[in-house]
mmCIF file of C-alpha atoms in Angstrom:
data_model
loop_
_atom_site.group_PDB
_atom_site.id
_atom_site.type_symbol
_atom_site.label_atom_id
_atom_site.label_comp_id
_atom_site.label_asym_id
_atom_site.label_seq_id
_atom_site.Cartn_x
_atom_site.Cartn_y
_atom_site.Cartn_z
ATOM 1 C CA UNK A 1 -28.677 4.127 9.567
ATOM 2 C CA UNK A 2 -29.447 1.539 12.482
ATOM 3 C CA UNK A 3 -27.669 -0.986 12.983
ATOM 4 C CA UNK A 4 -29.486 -4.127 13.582
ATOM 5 C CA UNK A 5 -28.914 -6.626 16.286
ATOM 6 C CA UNK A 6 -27.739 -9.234 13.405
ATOM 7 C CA UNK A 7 -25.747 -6.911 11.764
ATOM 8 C CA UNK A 8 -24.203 -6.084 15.252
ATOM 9 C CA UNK A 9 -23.377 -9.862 16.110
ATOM 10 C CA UNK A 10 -21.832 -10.190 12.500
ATOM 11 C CA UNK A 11 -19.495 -7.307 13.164
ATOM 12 C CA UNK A 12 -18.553 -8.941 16.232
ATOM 13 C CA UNK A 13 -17.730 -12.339 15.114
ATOM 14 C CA UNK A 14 -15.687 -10.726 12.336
ATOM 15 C CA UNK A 15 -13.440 -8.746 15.376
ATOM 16 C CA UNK A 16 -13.195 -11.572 17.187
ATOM 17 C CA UNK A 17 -12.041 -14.322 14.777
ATOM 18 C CA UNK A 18 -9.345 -11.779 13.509
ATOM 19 C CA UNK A 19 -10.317 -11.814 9.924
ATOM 20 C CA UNK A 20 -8.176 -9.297 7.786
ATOM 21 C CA UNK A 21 -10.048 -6.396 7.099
ATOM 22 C CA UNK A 22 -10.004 -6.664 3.314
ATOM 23 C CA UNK A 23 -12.116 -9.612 4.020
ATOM 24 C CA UNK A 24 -14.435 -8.243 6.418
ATOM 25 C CA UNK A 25 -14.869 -5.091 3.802
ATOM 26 C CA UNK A 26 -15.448 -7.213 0.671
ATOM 27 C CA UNK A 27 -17.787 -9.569 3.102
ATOM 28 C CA UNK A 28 -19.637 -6.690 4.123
ATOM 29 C CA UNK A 29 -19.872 -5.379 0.863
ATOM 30 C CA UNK A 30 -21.771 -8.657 -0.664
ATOM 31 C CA UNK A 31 -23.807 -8.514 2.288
ATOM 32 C CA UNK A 32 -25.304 -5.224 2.058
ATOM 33 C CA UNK A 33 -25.381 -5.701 -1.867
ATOM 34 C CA UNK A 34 -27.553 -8.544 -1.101
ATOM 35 C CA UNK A 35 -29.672 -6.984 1.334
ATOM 36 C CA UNK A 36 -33.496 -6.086 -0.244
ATOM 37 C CA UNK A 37 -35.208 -6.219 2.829
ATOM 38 C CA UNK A 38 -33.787 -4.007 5.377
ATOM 39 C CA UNK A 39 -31.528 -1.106 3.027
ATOM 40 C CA UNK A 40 -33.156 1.001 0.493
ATOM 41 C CA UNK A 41 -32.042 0.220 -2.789
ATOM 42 C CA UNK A 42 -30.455 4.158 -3.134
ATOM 43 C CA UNK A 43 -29.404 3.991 -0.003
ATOM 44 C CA UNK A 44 -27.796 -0.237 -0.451
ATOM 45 C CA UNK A 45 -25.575 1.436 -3.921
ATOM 46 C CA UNK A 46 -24.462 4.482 -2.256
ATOM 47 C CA UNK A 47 -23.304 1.917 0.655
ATOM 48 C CA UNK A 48 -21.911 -0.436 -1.816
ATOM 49 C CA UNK A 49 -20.040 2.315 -3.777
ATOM 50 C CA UNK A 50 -18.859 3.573 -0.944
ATOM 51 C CA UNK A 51 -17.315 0.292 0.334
ATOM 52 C CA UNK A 52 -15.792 -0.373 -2.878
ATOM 53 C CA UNK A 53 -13.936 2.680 -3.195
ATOM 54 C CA UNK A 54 -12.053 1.111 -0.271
ATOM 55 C CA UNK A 55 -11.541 -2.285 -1.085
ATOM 56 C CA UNK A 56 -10.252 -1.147 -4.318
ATOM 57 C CA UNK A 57 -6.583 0.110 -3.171
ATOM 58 C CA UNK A 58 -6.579 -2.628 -0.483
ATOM 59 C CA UNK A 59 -7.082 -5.378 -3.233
ATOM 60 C CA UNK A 60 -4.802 -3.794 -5.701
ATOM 61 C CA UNK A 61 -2.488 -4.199 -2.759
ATOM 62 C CA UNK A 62 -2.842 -7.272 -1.965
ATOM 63 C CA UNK A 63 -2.525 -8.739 -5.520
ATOM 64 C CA UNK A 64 0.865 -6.837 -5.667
ATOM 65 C CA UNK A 65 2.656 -8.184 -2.172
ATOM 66 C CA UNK A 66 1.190 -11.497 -3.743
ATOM 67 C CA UNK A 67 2.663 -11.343 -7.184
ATOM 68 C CA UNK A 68 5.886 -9.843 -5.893
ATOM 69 C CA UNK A 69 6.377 -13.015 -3.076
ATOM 70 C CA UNK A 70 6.548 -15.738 -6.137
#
């Protein structure tokens, strides 16, 4: 898969304003979700399933450093 120059700049700005990366996942996640005119739509789920396979851990950690801090 190519990587296109927007794509490119997007992954850059994310690197350089530090986001976390369970942000940048779920971000990149709606983004390719949303994205009908440049990713199949077999390929766009397999991406999306993919990325969520991830983000699921990372958010259930999250959620539980946040619930044990109050």
């Amino acid at each position: 898969m190519d990587i296109t120059p927007q794509e490119e700049a997007m992954i850059k700005a994310f690197r350089e304003s530090e986001f976390p990366p369970l942000y940048v996942l779920i971000r990149v996640r709606n983004d390719m979700a949303n994205d009908i005119g440049n990713v199949e739509e077999g390929q766009r789920d397999a991406i999306v399933k993919t990325l969520e396979k991830y983000i699921g851990p990372l958010w259930a950690d999250y959620h539980d450093g946040k619930q044990s801090r109050s």
